[in-house]
Amino acid sequence: MNLFLEISVLLITVIYSYLEALVKLFIPAKRKSIGAEIILITGAGHGIGRATAFEFAKHQSTLVLWDINKHGVEETADECRRLGSTVHTFVVNCSKREDIYSTAEKVKKNIGDVTILVNNAGVVSCADLLSLQDHQVQNTFDVNILAHFWTSKAFLPAMMRNDHGHVVTVASTAGHIGFEYLVDYCSSKFAAVGYHKALTAELSALGKYGIKTSCLCPVFVNTGFVKNPSTRLMPVLKPETVARKLLDGILTNKKMIFVPSSVNIFLFLNLFLPERALVALNKLQDLKFDAVVHGGKED
Ligand SMILES: NC(=O)c1ccc[n+]([C@@H]2O[C@H](COP(=O)([O-])OP(=O)(O)OC[C@H]3O[C@@H](n4cnc5c(N)ncnc54)[C@H](O)[C@@H]3O)[C@@H](O)[C@H]2O)c1
Ligand SMILES: *[C@@H]1O[C@H](CO)[C@@H](O)[C@H](O)[C@H]1NC(C)=O
């Protein structure tokens, strides 16, 4: 096809997509049923992972819960069973590739093929770049992004065979905007957003339309993950709110889930506001949390 024709087709596609989105605003999205799925959640022993497990449990799905914290993950499992779901727990250190691979083998052998994979486990250090210990930086990348590769390599093959599944990446607004005292964290979350986008493109290129992807990007959540967070323009969310939005996004195969959705406006402003205005907006936003800040002072 010649270029002129292809560009015309592109423009028609753009207009069609906008019209479709407009119509869909008024029609409730269809929700898929997940009662027969096997759902694996990493970092299910606390916070967003735990709240997400509760939401899935209400659908009576089979849950496979991973966490490094045995007590936490058992507590989550007890409540999920009470809600009516079948639950298996594993103590896994997601910063260790071999730990992930060996536990994945046990899951496949004893429970079955995971069809919804939720990569949620995450860590944060909250310190300026020069105060970060090398092992902290390493661990941030091991858990927040590399683990996503190892779990996917373990569970995607079965999803590919059946052309059925869903890979969920828990990233953050910090995967779209750079924040001070979170250099390692933001880099790892930008990587997670990139992981989600590239994997989405690859599954489509391979014609695996039955494998869906979703990426969750919330602002601060009051799980104790970041200590004493506050901002002037955004709420500090409850894990239950985030988990409900996440589940809704998964059930409707939504690709990018911002919580609150108004984060979109900030990202849009970031694209075209002049540098000086962005600095002013940042100041207005007045983001605060507990962090170790030495600012390069040697002691
Ligand atoms: N809380 C926030 O403000 C916020 C905002 C945006 C995104 N997120 C992301 O949401 C996810 C969950 O965060 P949360 O707020 O629920 O934190 P949380 O600390 O309450 O829960 C994280 C869970 O992951 C587990 N975990 C940590 N390291 C692990 C490891 N090496 N192996 C296995 N499990 C491990 C912890 O034991 C814990 O149960 C993270 O990926 C985080 O980056 C959090
Ligand atoms: C998890 O693995 C990392 C990397 O090997 C290690 O530094 C850390 O101590 C481990 N955590 C636990 C609780 O075993």
Coordinates of C-alpha atoms and ligand atoms in Angstrom, one line a residue:
M1 CA 0.0 0.0 0.0
N2 CA 1.3 3.5 -0.6
L3 CA 2.2 5.8 2.2
F4 CA -0.7 8.3 1.6
L5 CA -3.2 5.5 1.7
E6 CA -1.7 4.0 4.9
I7 CA -1.8 7.4 6.6
S8 CA -5.4 7.9 5.6
V9 CA -6.2 4.5 7.1
L10 CA -4.4 5.5 10.3
L11 CA -6.4 8.7 10.6
I12 CA -9.7 6.8 10.2
T13 CA -8.5 4.3 12.8
V14 CA -7.8 7.2 15.2
I15 CA -11.3 8.7 14.7
Y16 CA -12.9 5.3 15.0
S17 CA -11.0 4.6 18.3
Y18 CA -12.2 7.9 19.8
L19 CA -15.8 7.3 18.8
E20 CA -15.6 3.7 20.2
A21 CA -14.2 5.1 23.5
L22 CA -17.0 7.7 23.6
V23 CA -19.7 5.0 23.1
K24 CA -18.0 2.8 25.7
L25 CA -18.3 5.6 28.3
F26 CA -22.0 4.9 28.4
I27 CA -22.0 1.1 28.2
P28 CA -20.8 -0.8 31.3
A29 CA -17.7 -2.9 30.3
K30 CA -18.1 -6.7 30.2
R31 CA -16.4 -8.4 33.1
K32 CA -14.8 -11.8 32.5
S33 CA -15.4 -14.7 34.9
I34 CA -12.4 -15.9 36.9
G35 CA -13.8 -18.6 39.0
A36 CA -11.8 -21.3 37.2
E37 CA -8.5 -19.4 37.0
I38 CA -5.4 -20.1 39.1
I39 CA -4.1 -16.8 40.4
L40 CA -0.6 -16.2 41.7
I41 CA 0.1 -13.1 43.7
T42 CA 3.7 -12.2 44.8
G43 CA 4.0 -10.1 48.0
A44 CA 0.6 -11.3 49.2
G45 CA 1.5 -11.1 52.9
H46 CA 0.7 -7.4 53.3
G47 CA -0.7 -4.3 51.8
I48 CA -1.9 -4.2 48.2
G49 CA -1.0 -7.8 47.5
R50 CA -3.1 -8.9 50.5
A51 CA -6.1 -6.7 49.6
T52 CA -5.9 -8.0 46.0
A53 CA -6.0 -11.6 47.3
F54 CA -9.1 -10.8 49.2
E55 CA -10.8 -9.4 46.1
F56 CA -9.9 -12.5 44.1
A57 CA -11.1 -14.7 46.9
K58 CA -14.6 -13.2 46.7
H59 CA -14.7 -14.8 43.2
Q60 CA -13.8 -18.3 44.6
S61 CA -10.7 -18.5 42.4
T62 CA -7.8 -20.8 43.3
L63 CA -5.1 -18.6 44.9
V64 CA -1.3 -19.2 45.0
L65 CA 0.1 -16.7 47.5
W66 CA 3.9 -15.9 47.7
D67 CA 5.7 -13.8 50.2
I68 CA 9.0 -13.7 52.0
N69 CA 7.0 -13.2 55.3
K70 CA 5.5 -16.6 56.4
H71 CA 3.3 -15.1 59.1
G72 CA 1.9 -12.4 56.8
V73 CA 1.1 -14.8 53.9
E74 CA -0.6 -17.3 56.3
E75 CA -2.8 -14.6 57.7
T76 CA -3.9 -13.5 54.2
A77 CA -4.6 -17.1 53.3
D78 CA -6.8 -17.7 56.4
E79 CA -9.0 -14.8 55.4
C80 CA -9.2 -15.9 51.7
R81 CA -10.3 -19.3 52.8
R82 CA -13.0 -17.8 55.0
L83 CA -14.1 -15.9 51.8
G84 CA -14.5 -19.2 50.1
S85 CA -11.4 -19.7 48.0
T86 CA -8.8 -22.5 47.8
V87 CA -5.5 -21.2 48.8
H88 CA -1.9 -22.4 48.6
T89 CA 0.9 -20.4 50.3
F90 CA 4.7 -20.4 49.7
V91 CA 7.5 -18.6 51.4
V92 CA 9.6 -17.2 48.5
N93 CA 12.4 -14.7 48.4
C94 CA 11.6 -12.9 45.1
S95 CA 15.1 -11.4 45.0
K96 CA 16.5 -14.9 44.3
R97 CA 16.0 -16.2 40.8
E98 CA 16.6 -19.8 41.9
D99 CA 14.1 -19.5 44.7
I100 CA 11.5 -18.3 42.2
Y101 CA 12.2 -21.1 39.7
S102 CA 12.2 -23.9 42.2
T103 CA 8.9 -22.7 43.9
A104 CA 7.4 -22.3 40.4
E105 CA 8.2 -25.9 39.6
K106 CA 6.4 -27.0 42.8
V107 CA 3.3 -24.9 41.9
K108 CA 3.2 -26.3 38.4
K109 CA 3.6 -29.9 39.6
N110 CA 1.2 -29.8 42.6
I111 CA -1.4 -27.2 41.7
G112 CA -1.4 -26.6 38.0
D113 CA -0.8 -23.9 35.4
V114 CA -1.1 -20.3 36.7
T115 CA -3.4 -18.3 34.4
I116 CA -3.3 -14.9 36.1
L117 CA 0.2 -13.8 37.3
V118 CA 0.2 -10.7 39.6
N119 CA 3.8 -9.4 40.1
N120 CA 3.2 -7.2 43.1
A121 CA 6.1 -7.8 45.6
G122 CA 8.1 -4.6 45.9
V123 CA 10.6 -2.8 48.1
V124 CA 11.6 0.8 48.6
S125 CA 14.6 2.4 50.3
C126 CA 13.7 6.1 50.6
A127 CA 17.1 7.7 50.6
D128 CA 19.1 10.1 48.4
L129 CA 21.3 8.5 45.8
L130 CA 24.6 8.8 47.7
S131 CA 23.1 7.5 50.9
L132 CA 21.9 4.3 49.2
Q133 CA 23.9 1.2 50.1
D134 CA 24.9 -0.9 47.0
H135 CA 23.0 -3.9 48.3
Q136 CA 19.8 -1.8 48.6
V137 CA 20.0 -0.7 45.0
Q138 CA 20.6 -4.3 44.0
N139 CA 17.6 -5.6 46.0
T140 CA 15.3 -2.9 44.6
F141 CA 16.1 -4.1 41.1
D142 CA 16.0 -7.8 42.0
V143 CA 12.5 -7.6 43.5
N144 CA 10.8 -4.7 41.6
I145 CA 11.8 -5.8 38.1
L146 CA 14.0 -8.8 37.6
A147 CA 11.6 -11.0 39.6
H148 CA 9.0 -10.2 36.9
F149 CA 11.3 -11.8 34.3
W150 CA 11.8 -15.0 36.3
T151 CA 8.1 -15.5 37.2
S152 CA 7.1 -14.8 33.6
K153 CA 9.7 -17.2 32.2
A154 CA 8.2 -19.8 34.6
F155 CA 4.5 -19.3 33.9
L156 CA 4.2 -17.8 30.4
P157 CA 5.0 -21.0 28.5
A158 CA 1.7 -22.6 29.6
M159 CA -0.3 -19.4 28.9
M160 CA 1.3 -19.4 25.4
R161 CA 0.4 -23.0 24.8
N162 CA -3.3 -22.4 25.7
D163 CA -3.3 -18.8 24.4
H164 CA -5.0 -17.9 27.6
G165 CA -3.8 -15.9 30.6
H166 CA -3.1 -12.5 32.1
V167 CA 0.1 -10.9 33.3
V168 CA -0.3 -8.1 35.8
T169 CA 2.5 -5.7 36.6
V170 CA 2.3 -3.6 39.8
A171 CA 4.3 -0.5 38.9
S172 CA 3.6 3.0 40.3
T173 CA 3.1 6.6 39.4
A174 CA 6.8 6.7 40.2
G175 CA 7.2 4.6 37.0
H176 CA 6.1 7.7 35.0
I177 CA 7.5 10.6 37.0
G178 CA 10.9 11.0 38.7
F179 CA 10.8 11.8 42.4
E180 CA 13.6 12.9 44.7
Y181 CA 15.0 10.4 47.2
L182 CA 13.5 7.6 45.1
V183 CA 16.1 7.3 42.4
D184 CA 16.5 3.5 42.6
Y185 CA 12.8 3.0 43.1
C186 CA 11.7 5.2 40.2
S187 CA 14.3 3.6 37.9
S188 CA 13.0 0.1 38.8
K189 CA 9.3 1.2 38.3
F190 CA 10.1 2.9 35.0
A191 CA 11.5 -0.5 34.1
A192 CA 8.3 -2.2 35.2
V193 CA 6.2 0.1 33.0
G194 CA 8.6 -0.6 30.1
Y195 CA 8.3 -4.3 30.8
H196 CA 4.5 -4.2 30.7
K197 CA 4.5 -2.1 27.4
A198 CA 7.1 -4.2 25.6
L199 CA 5.5 -7.5 26.7
T200 CA 2.1 -6.3 25.5
A201 CA 3.6 -5.4 22.1
E202 CA 5.3 -8.8 21.9
L203 CA 2.3 -10.9 22.8
S204 CA 0.4 -9.0 20.1
A205 CA 3.2 -9.5 17.5
L206 CA 3.1 -13.2 18.3
G207 CA -0.6 -13.3 17.8
K208 CA -1.3 -14.4 21.4
Y209 CA -4.5 -12.3 21.7
G210 CA -5.8 -14.6 24.5
I211 CA -3.0 -13.4 26.9
K212 CA -3.9 -10.1 28.4
T213 CA -1.7 -7.6 30.3
S214 CA -2.5 -4.9 32.9
C215 CA -0.2 -2.4 34.6
L216 CA -1.2 -0.8 38.0
C217 CA 0.1 2.7 38.7
P218 CA -1.2 4.1 42.0
V219 CA -0.1 7.2 43.9
F220 CA 0.8 6.8 47.6
V221 CA -1.0 4.0 49.5
N222 CA -1.1 3.9 53.3
T223 CA 0.4 0.4 53.7
G224 CA 3.5 1.6 55.6
F225 CA 5.6 0.9 52.5
V226 CA 6.6 4.6 52.4
K227 CA 6.6 6.1 55.8
N228 CA 4.3 9.2 56.5
P229 CA 3.5 10.0 52.9
S230 CA 1.6 13.2 52.1
T231 CA 0.8 15.3 49.1
R232 CA -1.4 18.4 48.6
L233 CA -3.1 17.5 45.3
M234 CA -3.4 13.8 45.5
P235 CA -5.1 11.5 48.1
V236 CA -3.1 8.9 50.1
L237 CA -5.0 5.7 49.1
K238 CA -6.2 2.7 51.1
P239 CA -5.0 -0.7 49.9
E240 CA -8.7 -1.8 49.6
T241 CA -9.5 1.0 47.2
V242 CA -6.4 0.2 45.0
A243 CA -7.2 -3.6 45.0
R244 CA -10.8 -2.9 43.9
K245 CA -9.6 -0.8 41.0
L246 CA -7.0 -3.4 40.1
L247 CA -9.6 -6.2 40.1
D248 CA -12.0 -4.1 38.0
G249 CA -9.1 -3.4 35.6
I250 CA -8.2 -7.1 35.3
L251 CA -11.8 -8.2 34.8
T252 CA -12.2 -5.7 32.0
N253 CA -8.7 -6.3 30.5
K254 CA -7.7 -2.7 31.0
K255 CA -4.0 -2.1 30.1
M256 CA -3.0 0.9 32.2
I257 CA -4.8 1.4 35.5
F258 CA -4.0 4.7 37.2
V259 CA -5.4 5.2 40.7
P260 CA -6.8 7.8 41.0
S261 CA -7.4 8.2 37.3
S262 CA -6.7 11.9 37.5
V263 CA -3.0 11.0 37.5
N264 CA -3.5 11.0 33.8
I265 CA -3.9 14.8 33.9
F266 CA -0.5 15.2 35.6
L267 CA 1.2 13.0 33.1
F268 CA -0.4 14.9 30.3
L269 CA 0.8 18.2 31.8
N270 CA 4.3 16.7 32.2
L271 CA 4.4 16.2 28.4
F272 CA 4.1 19.8 27.4
L273 CA 4.4 22.3 30.4
P274 CA 7.6 24.3 30.3
E275 CA 10.3 23.2 32.8
R276 CA 9.8 26.2 35.1
A277 CA 6.0 25.6 35.3
L278 CA 6.7 21.9 36.1
V279 CA 9.0 22.9 39.0
A280 CA 6.2 25.3 40.3
L281 CA 3.6 22.5 40.0
N282 CA 5.9 20.2 41.9
K283 CA 6.3 22.7 44.7
L284 CA 2.5 23.1 44.8
Q285 CA 2.1 19.4 45.0
D286 CA 4.4 19.4 48.1
L287 CA 5.2 15.7 48.2
K288 CA 6.6 14.5 51.6
F289 CA 7.6 11.2 53.2
D290 CA 10.3 10.0 55.6
A291 CA 13.7 9.6 53.9
V292 CA 17.3 9.4 54.7
V293 CA 18.9 12.5 53.2
H294 CA 22.6 13.4 53.6
G295 CA 22.9 15.1 50.2
G296 CA 26.4 13.9 49.7
K297 CA 27.8 15.2 53.0
E298 CA 30.6 12.8 54.1
D299 CA 30.8 12.0 57.8
Ligands
LIG1 N1 2.4 1.8 49.1 C1 2.6 2.7 48.1 O1 2.6 3.9 48.4 C2 2.7 2.2 46.7 C3 2.5 3.1 45.7 C4 2.6 2.7 44.3 C5 3.0 1.4 44.1 N2 3.3 0.5 45.1 C6 3.7 -0.9 44.8 O2 2.8 -1.8 45.3 C7 3.4 -3.0 45.6 C8 3.0 -3.5 47.0 O3 3.3 -2.5 47.9 P1 2.6 -2.3 49.3 O4 2.4 -0.9 49.5 O5 1.5 -3.3 49.4 O6 3.9 -2.8 50.2 P2 3.9 -3.7 51.5 O7 5.2 -3.5 52.1 O8 2.7 -3.5 52.4 O9 3.8 -5.2 50.9 C9 4.8 -5.7 50.1 C10 4.8 -7.2 50.3 O10 5.9 -7.8 49.5 C11 6.7 -8.6 50.3 N3 8.1 -8.7 49.8 C12 9.0 -7.8 49.9 N4 10.2 -8.2 49.5 C13 10.0 -9.5 49.1 C14 10.8 -10.5 48.5 N5 12.1 -10.3 48.3 N6 10.2 -11.7 48.2 C15 8.9 -11.9 48.4 N7 8.1 -11.0 49.0 C16 8.6 -9.8 49.3 C17 6.6 -8.1 51.7 O11 6.9 -9.1 52.7 C18 5.2 -7.6 51.8 O12 4.3 -8.6 52.3 C19 4.9 -2.8 45.4 O13 5.4 -3.2 44.2 C20 5.0 -1.3 45.5 O14 6.1 -0.8 44.8 C21 3.1 0.9 46.4
LIG2 C1 16.5 -12.5 50.2 O1 17.6 -12.7 49.3 C2 18.5 -11.6 49.3 C3 19.5 -11.8 48.1 O2 20.1 -13.0 48.1 C4 19.2 -11.5 50.6 O3 20.1 -10.4 50.7 C5 18.1 -11.4 51.7 O4 18.7 -11.4 53.0 C6 17.1 -12.5 51.6 N1 16.1 -12.2 52.6 C7 15.7 -13.2 53.5 C8 14.6 -12.7 54.5 O5 16.1 -14.3 53.5

